Every structure is written in C-alpha cells, then in structure tokens.
C-alpha cells in the first residue's frame, strides 16, 4: 500500500575522463523476476585525486524522452545498493548510472580522511559524475538521492539545478534538519550503540551487527538471512564531519528551481521520520509518497519494486510532463 499526501502546489517546476572499464553481462533474481542487463563499471576523476566508481546500465530498449538517471547512495552503501533499481529502470528504457562516494565501494579509499570528508567533497563526486554523464549522453540526468545521498543531492542542486532534469529524494535528509536541533533529535533514541557511535566518532558503531542494521534500516518483515548478506557488503567508514554538517543550514533549498519528488518509508526507524518527509515536501512545494511496509533502505527492502513504480510514475508526471 502506498500512502500519498499532497501539499498545496507552488511554482517549483521551473526548468531551466575514464581510466578503467569493466564490462559484465549480468542476470539477477529479484522478487520472482529475472532482469538481464548490460552493465559496465568505469571510474571518473573527482577532486583530491579521488577516482569515483560508476556502475553503468545500458537501456534494454531505446525509449524516446528518457533522460539518464544517476543514483546517489547513502551512508555505508555504494553503487551496488542500486542494482535492483538500475536494472528495473534500464528495462523501462532509462540509461542508469550509480556512483560510489569516495571511501565507498571501489572508489578511492583514504583511511586517514574517509571519516573526515566534508559535504563539499562529496558534492564534488556528484558534480564530476554528473558532468561525465552529460558529456557522454548529451542529456540532463535525473538525480535520485537516498538518505545522506539525498542531502548531498540537494547541496549539489542548489547551484547546479540547471544541469539536471529533476531530483528525487528517497528517505532523504531534510533540508530543515537543523531546526530539530542535534541533541533533541537524539534524545528520543538514547540506546547504547548510538551513544557509542558519538563517543567514538564512528557512525558505524550504531549499526555494527546484522541485528542492529536490520532494526535501523529495514522493515520488520525483512528476512534475517538477507540482512546478514547485505551487512557483509557495508562500508564501515562514514564521514562523521559530513553527518554533523546536516545539523546546520547545509543547503539553501529556495535556490533549487527544478522538479523535485519526495518519497519516504512507512517503517523508517529514523527519528521523526514522517516529520522530516513532510517538511522536505513542503519546502519544495510538492506532495510526497510513503512506501508502507518498507524500511529506510527502500531500494533494498522487500517493497523496492513498489517504490520503483512510484518513482517511475512521478517522473512521468512531474519531470516528463506525461499525465
């Protein structure tokens, strides 16, 4: 079931080199359906001599008026976390790209810096990959950002919205998170793993076992065996500096003048989850959708295909103007 809420609409729909390539042909089983997709992995240069991993999924069929999609992951994840969505959308005719931020996936890892990168450096990664996509495809991509990646997506769009066709925020950091106050946000979740993460300045400590990860990120129905499999893929490094920046005014959302889509999860364990989704949608003057039965990691949870359909429909309506 999908819950949708619509706010009063405002005028927010104003439009305005690779070093290594690894090509594979993959067939993956996802929720009783086989998707066969051409996939390649390449790397893009970012700032600080960082090389950014990009997974590239060719469209299964040529489809007119389908801008490329760039998927932008959240904390502890990487390009692999978008496999379900990338294959699903490529089968709909979209050319899909998924990046891995510095310190994640196969992107450059710098053990002495990865916990201390600022949002600006992550924005550089998005900027470098977006420019590369525009050069390759000659089209403006749609950016889909999840969680922390949604916050970084907004930071990038603040000054670069004219380079994209639109933005999708999936269980994203709210542009108004700072108004909640850092300690008031944490006060309703004073568990030991969270306290340990703060004391050690190591966010991974808050989800350091499969059980903790499932509780934080997935629905109650998500199988323990699948949680264990995903847990093994997580990157342990996460920038504590970048996370703290979200509790200050990190983006001027009023400067973002491209179509925006906001989607949340019904079983998101984040503190004040619904409030943050509501205030994000209201900030951009749009409605929002809630994927009931899904946890925070919407693209990996059991309702991922339902979420993909919602995103597809919203893109058709709000970005491609197909009613």
PDB file of C-alpha atoms in Angstrom:
ATOM      1  CA  UNK A   1       0.000   0.000   0.000  1.00  0.00           C
ATOM      2  CA  UNK A   2       1.241   3.482  -0.849  1.00  0.00           C
ATOM      3  CA  UNK A   3       0.192   6.485   1.182  1.00  0.00           C
ATOM      4  CA  UNK A   4       0.254   9.789  -0.680  1.00  0.00           C
ATOM      5  CA  UNK A   5      -0.190  13.269   0.708  1.00  0.00           C
ATOM      6  CA  UNK A   6      -0.384  16.374  -1.452  1.00  0.00           C
ATOM      7  CA  UNK A   7       0.515  19.857  -0.246  1.00  0.00           C
ATOM      8  CA  UNK A   8      -0.765  22.987  -1.948  1.00  0.00           C
ATOM      9  CA  UNK A   9       1.316  23.221  -5.093  1.00  0.00           C
ATOM     10  CA  UNK A  10       3.655  26.169  -5.614  1.00  0.00           C
ATOM     11  CA  UNK A  11       5.668  27.154  -8.668  1.00  0.00           C
ATOM     12  CA  UNK A  12       8.667  24.899  -8.175  1.00  0.00           C
ATOM     13  CA  UNK A  13       8.758  23.295 -11.604  1.00  0.00           C
ATOM     14  CA  UNK A  14      10.934  25.898 -13.360  1.00  0.00           C
ATOM     15  CA  UNK A  15      13.093  24.116 -15.941  1.00  0.00           C
ATOM     16  CA  UNK A  16      15.702  25.683 -16.614  1.00  0.00           C
ATOM     17  CA  UNK A  17      37.771  11.024 -18.256  1.00  0.00           C
ATOM     18  CA  UNK A  18      37.672   7.347 -17.533  1.00  0.00           C
ATOM     19  CA  UNK A  19      40.691   5.206 -16.508  1.00  0.00           C
ATOM     20  CA  UNK A  20      39.296   1.689 -16.340  1.00  0.00           C
ATOM     21  CA  UNK A  21      36.238  -0.049 -17.704  1.00  0.00           C
ATOM     22  CA  UNK A  22      34.984  -3.432 -16.535  1.00  0.00           C
ATOM     23  CA  UNK A  23      32.120  -4.800 -18.620  1.00  0.00           C
ATOM     24  CA  UNK A  24      29.887  -7.607 -17.428  1.00  0.00           C
ATOM     25  CA  UNK A  25      26.648  -9.209 -18.555  1.00  0.00           C
ATOM     26  CA  UNK A  26      24.523  -9.999 -15.531  1.00  0.00           C
ATOM     27  CA  UNK A  27      21.333 -11.857 -14.787  1.00  0.00           C
ATOM     28  CA  UNK A  28      19.955 -11.318 -11.297  1.00  0.00           C
ATOM     29  CA  UNK A  29      16.974 -12.767  -9.480  1.00  0.00           C
ATOM     30  CA  UNK A  30      14.800 -10.113  -7.853  1.00  0.00           C
ATOM     31  CA  UNK A  31      11.419 -10.857  -6.289  1.00  0.00           C
ATOM     32  CA  UNK A  32      10.453 -13.657  -8.685  1.00  0.00           C
ATOM     33  CA  UNK A  33      11.560 -11.811 -11.807  1.00  0.00           C
ATOM     34  CA  UNK A  34      14.700 -12.146 -13.911  1.00  0.00           C
ATOM     35  CA  UNK A  35      16.314  -8.992 -15.261  1.00  0.00           C
ATOM     36  CA  UNK A  36      19.064  -9.301 -17.828  1.00  0.00           C
ATOM     37  CA  UNK A  37      21.057  -6.120 -18.239  1.00  0.00           C
ATOM     38  CA  UNK A  38      24.238  -4.918 -19.894  1.00  0.00           C
ATOM     39  CA  UNK A  39      26.388  -3.445 -17.139  1.00  0.00           C
ATOM     40  CA  UNK A  40      29.801  -1.828 -17.133  1.00  0.00           C
ATOM     41  CA  UNK A  41      31.879  -0.246 -14.391  1.00  0.00           C
ATOM     42  CA  UNK A  42      34.103   2.749 -15.023  1.00  0.00           C
ATOM     43  CA  UNK A  43      35.842   5.420 -12.956  1.00  0.00           C
ATOM     44  CA  UNK A  44      35.624   9.212 -13.019  1.00  0.00           C
ATOM     45  CA  UNK A  45      38.196  11.630 -11.610  1.00  0.00           C
ATOM     46  CA  UNK A  46      36.977  13.803  -8.732  1.00  0.00           C
ATOM     47  CA  UNK A  47      38.771  16.304  -6.502  1.00  0.00           C
ATOM     48  CA  UNK A  48      41.695  15.364  -4.200  1.00  0.00           C
ATOM     49  CA  UNK A  49      42.960  12.783  -6.751  1.00  0.00           C
ATOM     50  CA  UNK A  50      39.952  10.604  -5.973  1.00  0.00           C
ATOM     51  CA  UNK A  51      38.581   8.146  -8.532  1.00  0.00           C
ATOM     52  CA  UNK A  52      34.847   7.539  -8.325  1.00  0.00           C
ATOM     53  CA  UNK A  53      33.339   4.165  -9.223  1.00  0.00           C
ATOM     54  CA  UNK A  54      30.341   4.376 -11.549  1.00  0.00           C
ATOM     55  CA  UNK A  55      28.104   1.414 -12.406  1.00  0.00           C
ATOM     56  CA  UNK A  56      26.526   1.937 -15.834  1.00  0.00           C
ATOM     57  CA  UNK A  57      23.442   0.067 -17.028  1.00  0.00           C
ATOM     58  CA  UNK A  58      22.540   0.369 -20.698  1.00  0.00           C
ATOM     59  CA  UNK A  59      18.825   0.619 -21.510  1.00  0.00           C
ATOM     60  CA  UNK A  60      17.289  -2.659 -22.619  1.00  0.00           C
ATOM     61  CA  UNK A  61      15.375  -0.778 -25.309  1.00  0.00           C
ATOM     62  CA  UNK A  62      15.631   2.626 -26.897  1.00  0.00           C
ATOM     63  CA  UNK A  63      12.941   4.853 -25.473  1.00  0.00           C
ATOM     64  CA  UNK A  64      12.318   8.446 -26.539  1.00  0.00           C
ATOM     65  CA  UNK A  65      12.328  11.185 -23.893  1.00  0.00           C
ATOM     66  CA  UNK A  66      14.012   9.110 -21.176  1.00  0.00           C
ATOM     67  CA  UNK A  67      16.800  11.188 -19.619  1.00  0.00           C
ATOM     68  CA  UNK A  68      19.604   9.241 -17.941  1.00  0.00           C
ATOM     69  CA  UNK A  69      19.309   8.548 -14.213  1.00  0.00           C
ATOM     70  CA  UNK A  70      22.101   8.950 -11.658  1.00  0.00           C
ATOM     71  CA  UNK A  71      21.563   7.071  -8.373  1.00  0.00           C
ATOM     72  CA  UNK A  72      23.294   8.537  -5.300  1.00  0.00           C
ATOM     73  CA  UNK A  73      23.617   6.269  -2.247  1.00  0.00           C
ATOM     74  CA  UNK A  74      23.517   6.926   1.480  1.00  0.00           C
ATOM     75  CA  UNK A  75      25.841   6.082   4.365  1.00  0.00           C
ATOM     76  CA  UNK A  76      27.655   2.716   4.436  1.00  0.00           C
ATOM     77  CA  UNK A  77      26.412   1.808   0.926  1.00  0.00           C
ATOM     78  CA  UNK A  78      27.829   2.032  -2.601  1.00  0.00           C
ATOM     79  CA  UNK A  79      26.814   1.669  -6.247  1.00  0.00           C
ATOM     80  CA  UNK A  80      25.850  -1.991  -5.697  1.00  0.00           C
ATOM     81  CA  UNK A  81      22.910  -0.933  -3.492  1.00  0.00           C
ATOM     82  CA  UNK A  82      21.101   0.370  -6.594  1.00  0.00           C
ATOM     83  CA  UNK A  83      21.244  -2.871  -8.603  1.00  0.00           C
ATOM     84  CA  UNK A  84      17.507  -3.522  -8.233  1.00  0.00           C
ATOM     85  CA  UNK A  85      16.518  -0.021  -9.327  1.00  0.00           C
ATOM     86  CA  UNK A  86      19.178   0.248 -12.028  1.00  0.00           C
ATOM     87  CA  UNK A  87      18.072  -2.968 -13.700  1.00  0.00           C
ATOM     88  CA  UNK A  88      14.376  -2.141 -13.319  1.00  0.00           C
ATOM     89  CA  UNK A  89      14.691   1.351 -14.817  1.00  0.00           C
ATOM     90  CA  UNK A  90      17.049   0.224 -17.585  1.00  0.00           C
ATOM     91  CA  UNK A  91      14.374  -2.281 -18.601  1.00  0.00           C
ATOM     92  CA  UNK A  92      11.997   0.687 -18.842  1.00  0.00           C
ATOM     93  CA  UNK A  93      14.331   2.377 -21.316  1.00  0.00           C
ATOM     94  CA  UNK A  94      16.390   4.567 -18.974  1.00  0.00           C
ATOM     95  CA  UNK A  95      20.178   4.659 -19.140  1.00  0.00           C
ATOM     96  CA  UNK A  96      21.223   4.283 -15.497  1.00  0.00           C
ATOM     97  CA  UNK A  97      24.333   5.251 -13.568  1.00  0.00           C
ATOM     98  CA  UNK A  98      25.123   4.644  -9.881  1.00  0.00           C
ATOM     99  CA  UNK A  99      28.145   6.164  -8.169  1.00  0.00           C
ATOM    100  CA  UNK A 100      30.124   5.135  -5.104  1.00  0.00           C
ATOM    101  CA  UNK A 101      31.236   8.074  -2.985  1.00  0.00           C
ATOM    102  CA  UNK A 102      34.907   8.381  -2.055  1.00  0.00           C
ATOM    103  CA  UNK A 103      35.707   5.803   0.625  1.00  0.00           C
ATOM    104  CA  UNK A 104      32.884   3.528  -0.542  1.00  0.00           C
ATOM    105  CA  UNK A 105      32.629   0.611  -2.944  1.00  0.00           C
ATOM    106  CA  UNK A 106      35.512   0.524  -5.409  1.00  0.00           C
ATOM    107  CA  UNK A 107      36.120   4.274  -5.244  1.00  0.00           C
ATOM    108  CA  UNK A 108      39.405   5.521  -3.824  1.00  0.00           C
ATOM    109  CA  UNK A 109      39.743   4.840  -0.096  1.00  0.00           C
ATOM    110  CA  UNK A 110      41.870   7.084   2.108  1.00  0.00           C
ATOM    111  CA  UNK A 111      41.794   5.600   5.639  1.00  0.00           C
ATOM    112  CA  UNK A 112      43.111   8.784   7.266  1.00  0.00           C
ATOM    113  CA  UNK A 113      40.497  11.006   5.588  1.00  0.00           C
ATOM    114  CA  UNK A 114      37.369   8.948   4.917  1.00  0.00           C
ATOM    115  CA  UNK A 115      35.785   9.736   8.307  1.00  0.00           C
ATOM    116  CA  UNK A 116      36.539  13.436   7.927  1.00  0.00           C
ATOM    117  CA  UNK A 117      35.426  14.396   4.418  1.00  0.00           C
ATOM    118  CA  UNK A 118      33.117  17.402   4.305  1.00  0.00           C
ATOM    119  CA  UNK A 119      29.885  17.603   2.313  1.00  0.00           C
ATOM    120  CA  UNK A 120      31.686  19.775  -0.248  1.00  0.00           C
ATOM    121  CA  UNK A 121      33.984  16.868  -1.166  1.00  0.00           C
ATOM    122  CA  UNK A 122      31.018  14.528  -1.622  1.00  0.00           C
ATOM    123  CA  UNK A 123      29.349  17.220  -3.705  1.00  0.00           C
ATOM    124  CA  UNK A 124      32.490  17.211  -5.873  1.00  0.00           C
ATOM    125  CA  UNK A 125      31.929  13.497  -6.506  1.00  0.00           C
ATOM    126  CA  UNK A 126      28.341  14.120  -7.641  1.00  0.00           C
ATOM    127  CA  UNK A 127      29.449  17.045  -9.787  1.00  0.00           C
ATOM    128  CA  UNK A 128      32.238  15.088 -11.501  1.00  0.00           C
ATOM    129  CA  UNK A 129      29.983  12.138 -12.330  1.00  0.00           C
ATOM    130  CA  UNK A 130      27.077  14.344 -13.459  1.00  0.00           C
ATOM    131  CA  UNK A 131      29.357  16.274 -15.810  1.00  0.00           C
ATOM    132  CA  UNK A 132      30.675  12.983 -17.184  1.00  0.00           C
ATOM    133  CA  UNK A 133      27.126  11.708 -17.813  1.00  0.00           C
ATOM    134  CA  UNK A 134      26.175  14.928 -19.593  1.00  0.00           C
ATOM    135  CA  UNK A 135      29.278  14.658 -21.776  1.00  0.00           C
ATOM    136  CA  UNK A 136      28.552  11.018 -22.625  1.00  0.00           C
ATOM    137  CA  UNK A 137      24.801  11.235 -23.208  1.00  0.00           C
ATOM    138  CA  UNK A 138      24.347  14.902 -24.216  1.00  0.00           C
ATOM    139  CA  UNK A 139      21.337  14.952 -21.880  1.00  0.00           C
ATOM    140  CA  UNK A 140      20.498  16.315 -18.434  1.00  0.00           C
ATOM    141  CA  UNK A 141      20.193  13.430 -15.948  1.00  0.00           C
ATOM    142  CA  UNK A 142      17.628  12.857 -13.224  1.00  0.00           C
ATOM    143  CA  UNK A 143      19.340  12.613  -9.823  1.00  0.00           C
ATOM    144  CA  UNK A 144      17.901  10.154  -7.296  1.00  0.00           C
ATOM    145  CA  UNK A 145      19.464  10.546  -3.838  1.00  0.00           C
ATOM    146  CA  UNK A 146      18.867   8.299  -0.836  1.00  0.00           C
ATOM    147  CA  UNK A 147      19.283   9.287   2.832  1.00  0.00           C
ATOM    148  CA  UNK A 148      22.650  11.058   3.231  1.00  0.00           C
ATOM    149  CA  UNK A 149      22.927  10.946  -0.555  1.00  0.00           C
ATOM    150  CA  UNK A 150      19.654  12.863  -0.730  1.00  0.00           C
ATOM    151  CA  UNK A 151      21.176  15.609   1.385  1.00  0.00           C
ATOM    152  CA  UNK A 152      24.246  15.758  -0.849  1.00  0.00           C
ATOM    153  CA  UNK A 153      21.973  15.772  -3.902  1.00  0.00           C
ATOM    154  CA  UNK A 154      20.233  18.880  -2.561  1.00  0.00           C
ATOM    155  CA  UNK A 155      23.564  20.548  -1.830  1.00  0.00           C
ATOM    156  CA  UNK A 156      24.641  19.923  -5.421  1.00  0.00           C
ATOM    157  CA  UNK A 157      21.329  21.101  -6.899  1.00  0.00           C
ATOM    158  CA  UNK A 158      21.498  24.404  -5.012  1.00  0.00           C
ATOM    159  CA  UNK A 159      23.932  25.822  -7.576  1.00  0.00           C
ATOM    160  CA  UNK A 160      23.614  23.262 -10.380  1.00  0.00           C
ATOM    161  CA  UNK A 161      19.887  22.591 -10.817  1.00  0.00           C
ATOM    162  CA  UNK A 162      20.095  23.859 -14.391  1.00  0.00           C
ATOM    163  CA  UNK A 163      22.280  20.854 -15.276  1.00  0.00           C
ATOM    164  CA  UNK A 164      19.629  18.264 -14.391  1.00  0.00           C
ATOM    165  CA  UNK A 165      16.115  17.283 -15.477  1.00  0.00           C
ATOM    166  CA  UNK A 166      14.937  16.873 -11.886  1.00  0.00           C
ATOM    167  CA  UNK A 167      15.657  15.451  -8.459  1.00  0.00           C
ATOM    168  CA  UNK A 168      14.186  12.580  -6.447  1.00  0.00           C
ATOM    169  CA  UNK A 169      14.685  12.476  -2.664  1.00  0.00           C
ATOM    170  CA  UNK A 170      14.288   8.963  -1.270  1.00  0.00           C
ATOM    171  CA  UNK A 171      14.093   8.727   2.557  1.00  0.00           C
ATOM    172  CA  UNK A 172      16.344  11.767   2.379  1.00  0.00           C
ATOM    173  CA  UNK A 173      17.926  14.075   4.888  1.00  0.00           C
ATOM    174  CA  UNK A 174      15.618  17.062   5.319  1.00  0.00           C
ATOM    175  CA  UNK A 175      16.918  20.490   4.245  1.00  0.00           C
ATOM    176  CA  UNK A 176      15.493  21.755   7.554  1.00  0.00           C
ATOM    177  CA  UNK A 177      17.012  19.089   9.815  1.00  0.00           C
ATOM    178  CA  UNK A 178      18.972  21.732  11.702  1.00  0.00           C
ATOM    179  CA  UNK A 179      15.727  23.179  13.080  1.00  0.00           C
ATOM    180  CA  UNK A 180      15.112  19.999  15.076  1.00  0.00           C
ATOM    181  CA  UNK A 181      18.329  20.518  16.994  1.00  0.00           C
ATOM    182  CA  UNK A 182      21.013  17.833  17.207  1.00  0.00           C
ATOM    183  CA  UNK A 183      20.527  16.727  20.795  1.00  0.00           C
ATOM    184  CA  UNK A 184      16.734  16.928  20.716  1.00  0.00           C
ATOM    185  CA  UNK A 185      16.788  14.622  17.698  1.00  0.00           C
ATOM    186  CA  UNK A 186      18.952  12.109  19.524  1.00  0.00           C
ATOM    187  CA  UNK A 187      17.145  12.339  22.840  1.00  0.00           C
ATOM    188  CA  UNK A 188      14.340  10.006  21.774  1.00  0.00           C
ATOM    189  CA  UNK A 189      16.846   7.306  20.819  1.00  0.00           C
ATOM    190  CA  UNK A 190      19.394   7.104  23.668  1.00  0.00           C
ATOM    191  CA  UNK A 191      20.429   3.488  23.021  1.00  0.00           C
ATOM    192  CA  UNK A 192      23.964   2.320  23.716  1.00  0.00           C
ATOM    193  CA  UNK A 193      25.032   1.794  20.061  1.00  0.00           C
ATOM    194  CA  UNK A 194      24.105   5.420  19.270  1.00  0.00           C
ATOM    195  CA  UNK A 195      25.925   6.686  22.365  1.00  0.00           C
ATOM    196  CA  UNK A 196      28.964   4.564  21.434  1.00  0.00           C
ATOM    197  CA  UNK A 197      28.931   5.993  17.906  1.00  0.00           C
ATOM    198  CA  UNK A 198      29.036   9.520  19.334  1.00  0.00           C
ATOM    199  CA  UNK A 199      31.743   8.778  21.894  1.00  0.00           C
ATOM    200  CA  UNK A 200      33.997   7.079  19.357  1.00  0.00           C
ATOM    201  CA  UNK A 201      33.060   9.438  16.478  1.00  0.00           C
ATOM    202  CA  UNK A 202      32.341   6.282  14.497  1.00  0.00           C
ATOM    203  CA  UNK A 203      28.814   6.182  12.986  1.00  0.00           C
ATOM    204  CA  UNK A 204      29.253   2.516  12.033  1.00  0.00           C
ATOM    205  CA  UNK A 205      29.060   1.555  15.720  1.00  0.00           C
ATOM    206  CA  UNK A 206      25.331   2.339  15.638  1.00  0.00           C
ATOM    207  CA  UNK A 207      24.694  -0.438  13.077  1.00  0.00           C
ATOM    208  CA  UNK A 208      27.669  -2.693  13.804  1.00  0.00           C
ATOM    209  CA  UNK A 209      25.803  -6.044  13.797  1.00  0.00           C
ATOM    210  CA  UNK A 210      23.265  -7.542  11.364  1.00  0.00           C
ATOM    211  CA  UNK A 211      20.616  -7.213  14.075  1.00  0.00           C
ATOM    212  CA  UNK A 212      21.324  -3.521  14.673  1.00  0.00           C
ATOM    213  CA  UNK A 213      21.476  -2.839  10.942  1.00  0.00           C
ATOM    214  CA  UNK A 214      18.135  -4.528  10.299  1.00  0.00           C
ATOM    215  CA  UNK A 215      16.477  -2.643  13.155  1.00  0.00           C
ATOM    216  CA  UNK A 216      17.790   0.683  11.865  1.00  0.00           C
ATOM    217  CA  UNK A 217      17.387   0.234   8.124  1.00  0.00           C
ATOM    218  CA  UNK A 218      14.872  -2.473   7.216  1.00  0.00           C
ATOM    219  CA  UNK A 219      11.260  -3.458   7.715  1.00  0.00           C
ATOM    220  CA  UNK A 220      10.235  -5.971  10.363  1.00  0.00           C
ATOM    221  CA  UNK A 221       9.378  -8.485   7.605  1.00  0.00           C
ATOM    222  CA  UNK A 222      12.845  -8.325   6.027  1.00  0.00           C
ATOM    223  CA  UNK A 223      14.447 -11.809   6.320  1.00  0.00           C
ATOM    224  CA  UNK A 224      17.394 -12.139   8.701  1.00  0.00           C
ATOM    225  CA  UNK A 225      19.320 -14.090   6.062  1.00  0.00           C
ATOM    226  CA  UNK A 226      19.054 -11.204   3.598  1.00  0.00           C
ATOM    227  CA  UNK A 227      20.062  -8.740   6.314  1.00  0.00           C
ATOM    228  CA  UNK A 228      23.173 -10.822   7.001  1.00  0.00           C
ATOM    229  CA  UNK A 229      24.069 -10.833   3.290  1.00  0.00           C
ATOM    230  CA  UNK A 230      23.714  -7.060   2.977  1.00  0.00           C
ATOM    231  CA  UNK A 231      25.558  -6.436   6.244  1.00  0.00           C
ATOM    232  CA  UNK A 232      28.645  -8.120   4.797  1.00  0.00           C
ATOM    233  CA  UNK A 233      28.694  -5.588   1.930  1.00  0.00           C
ATOM    234  CA  UNK A 234      28.571  -2.436   4.056  1.00  0.00           C
ATOM    235  CA  UNK A 235      31.453   0.016   4.090  1.00  0.00           C
ATOM    236  CA  UNK A 236      32.488   0.697   7.674  1.00  0.00           C
ATOM    237  CA  UNK A 237      33.781   4.201   7.080  1.00  0.00           C
ATOM    238  CA  UNK A 238      31.320   7.092   7.165  1.00  0.00           C
ATOM    239  CA  UNK A 239      32.253  10.752   7.467  1.00  0.00           C
ATOM    240  CA  UNK A 240      31.326  11.946  10.939  1.00  0.00           C
ATOM    241  CA  UNK A 241      32.166  15.501   9.827  1.00  0.00           C
ATOM    242  CA  UNK A 242      29.748  15.284   6.905  1.00  0.00           C
ATOM    243  CA  UNK A 243      26.973  13.892   9.093  1.00  0.00           C
ATOM    244  CA  UNK A 244      27.360  16.698  11.639  1.00  0.00           C
ATOM    245  CA  UNK A 245      27.096  19.276   8.837  1.00  0.00           C
ATOM    246  CA  UNK A 246      23.497  18.192   8.226  1.00  0.00           C
ATOM    247  CA  UNK A 247      22.610  19.672  11.627  1.00  0.00           C
ATOM    248  CA  UNK A 248      23.473  23.148  10.339  1.00  0.00           C
ATOM    249  CA  UNK A 249      21.877  25.011   7.392  1.00  0.00           C
ATOM    250  CA  UNK A 250      23.739  22.951   4.783  1.00  0.00           C
ATOM    251  CA  UNK A 251      21.636  23.979   1.763  1.00  0.00           C
ATOM    252  CA  UNK A 252      19.545  26.938   0.615  1.00  0.00           C
ATOM    253  CA  UNK A 253      16.674  24.883  -0.783  1.00  0.00           C
ATOM    254  CA  UNK A 254      14.927  28.015  -2.097  1.00  0.00           C
ATOM    255  CA  UNK A 255      17.591  28.257  -4.803  1.00  0.00           C
ATOM    256  CA  UNK A 256      16.673  24.845  -6.246  1.00  0.00           C
ATOM    257  CA  UNK A 257      14.455  25.512  -9.269  1.00  0.00           C
ATOM    258  CA  UNK A 258      13.969  22.105 -10.862  1.00  0.00           C
ATOM    259  CA  UNK A 259      11.200  19.495 -10.476  1.00  0.00           C
ATOM    260  CA  UNK A 260      11.503  17.647  -7.147  1.00  0.00           C
ATOM    261  CA  UNK A 261       9.966  14.359  -5.981  1.00  0.00           C
ATOM    262  CA  UNK A 262       9.842  13.301  -2.305  1.00  0.00           C
ATOM    263  CA  UNK A 263       9.339   9.715  -1.110  1.00  0.00           C
ATOM    264  CA  UNK A 264       9.525   8.198   2.383  1.00  0.00           C
ATOM    265  CA  UNK A 265       9.231   4.778   4.027  1.00  0.00           C
ATOM    266  CA  UNK A 266       6.464   3.679   6.366  1.00  0.00           C
ATOM    267  CA  UNK A 267       8.773   1.665   8.642  1.00  0.00           C
ATOM    268  CA  UNK A 268      11.718   4.047   8.585  1.00  0.00           C
ATOM    269  CA  UNK A 269      13.239   3.883  12.063  1.00  0.00           C
ATOM    270  CA  UNK A 270      14.757   7.348  11.753  1.00  0.00           C
ATOM    271  CA  UNK A 271      13.728   9.745  14.498  1.00  0.00           C
ATOM    272  CA  UNK A 272      10.764  11.941  13.431  1.00  0.00           C
ATOM    273  CA  UNK A 273      10.818  10.281  10.023  1.00  0.00           C
ATOM    274  CA  UNK A 274       7.359  11.424   8.897  1.00  0.00           C
ATOM    275  CA  UNK A 275       8.016  14.954  10.125  1.00  0.00           C
ATOM    276  CA  UNK A 276      11.190  15.146   8.066  1.00  0.00           C
ATOM    277  CA  UNK A 277       9.432  13.858   4.941  1.00  0.00           C
ATOM    278  CA  UNK A 278       6.603  16.341   5.407  1.00  0.00           C
ATOM    279  CA  UNK A 279       8.903  19.311   5.908  1.00  0.00           C
ATOM    280  CA  UNK A 280      11.036  18.292   2.901  1.00  0.00           C
ATOM    281  CA  UNK A 281       7.982  18.084   0.661  1.00  0.00           C
ATOM    282  CA  UNK A 282       6.606  21.358   1.977  1.00  0.00           C
ATOM    283  CA  UNK A 283       9.955  23.082   1.427  1.00  0.00           C
ATOM    284  CA  UNK A 284       9.814  22.165  -2.269  1.00  0.00           C
ATOM    285  CA  UNK A 285       6.079  22.770  -2.595  1.00  0.00           C
ATOM    286  CA  UNK A 286       5.258  19.221  -3.681  1.00  0.00           C
ATOM    287  CA  UNK A 287       3.348  16.202  -2.416  1.00  0.00           C
ATOM    288  CA  UNK A 288       5.053  13.119  -1.053  1.00  0.00           C
ATOM    289  CA  UNK A 289       4.581   9.351  -1.174  1.00  0.00           C
ATOM    290  CA  UNK A 290       5.089   6.899   1.678  1.00  0.00           C
ATOM    291  CA  UNK A 291       6.001   3.298   0.809  1.00  0.00           C
ATOM    292  CA  UNK A 292       4.210   1.369   3.529  1.00  0.00           C
ATOM    293  CA  UNK A 293       5.958  -1.795   4.731  1.00  0.00           C
ATOM    294  CA  UNK A 294       9.403  -0.523   3.739  1.00  0.00           C
ATOM    295  CA  UNK A 295      12.308   0.396   5.962  1.00  0.00           C
ATOM    296  CA  UNK A 296      14.827   3.183   5.410  1.00  0.00           C
ATOM    297  CA  UNK A 297      16.774   1.280   2.714  1.00  0.00           C
ATOM    298  CA  UNK A 298      13.841   1.449   0.318  1.00  0.00           C
ATOM    299  CA  UNK A 299      15.773   0.284  -2.749  1.00  0.00           C
ATOM    300  CA  UNK A 300      16.902  -2.886  -0.925  1.00  0.00           C
ATOM    301  CA  UNK A 301      13.849  -3.708   1.180  1.00  0.00           C
ATOM    302  CA  UNK A 302      11.018  -6.034   0.167  1.00  0.00           C
ATOM    303  CA  UNK A 303       8.864  -3.253  -1.306  1.00  0.00           C
ATOM    304  CA  UNK A 304      11.604  -1.946  -3.618  1.00  0.00           C
ATOM    305  CA  UNK A 305       9.657  -2.714  -6.803  1.00  0.00           C
ATOM    306  CA  UNK A 306       6.600  -0.902  -5.490  1.00  0.00           C
ATOM    307  CA  UNK A 307       8.835   2.098  -4.807  1.00  0.00           C
ATOM    308  CA  UNK A 308      10.337   1.886  -8.304  1.00  0.00           C
ATOM    309  CA  UNK A 309       6.850   2.044  -9.800  1.00  0.00           C
ATOM    310  CA  UNK A 310       6.013   5.120  -7.709  1.00  0.00           C
ATOM    311  CA  UNK A 311       9.218   6.877  -8.787  1.00  0.00           C
ATOM    312  CA  UNK A 312       8.547   5.948 -12.414  1.00  0.00           C
ATOM    313  CA  UNK A 313       5.035   7.412 -12.237  1.00  0.00           C
ATOM    314  CA  UNK A 314       6.190  10.604 -10.524  1.00  0.00           C
ATOM    315  CA  UNK A 315       8.946  11.109 -13.109  1.00  0.00           C
ATOM    316  CA  UNK A 316       6.365  10.731 -15.863  1.00  0.00           C
ATOM    317  CA  UNK A 317       4.050  13.269 -14.208  1.00  0.00           C
ATOM    318  CA  UNK A 318       6.397  15.904 -12.802  1.00  0.00           C
ATOM    319  CA  UNK A 319       9.572  15.743 -14.885  1.00  0.00           C
ATOM    320  CA  UNK A 320       8.475  14.446 -18.292  1.00  0.00           C
ATOM    321  CA  UNK A 321       5.003  16.050 -18.087  1.00  0.00           C
ATOM    322  CA  UNK A 322       3.231  12.882 -19.176  1.00  0.00           C
ATOM    323  CA  UNK A 323      -0.123  12.787 -17.421  1.00  0.00           C
TER     324      UNK A 323
END
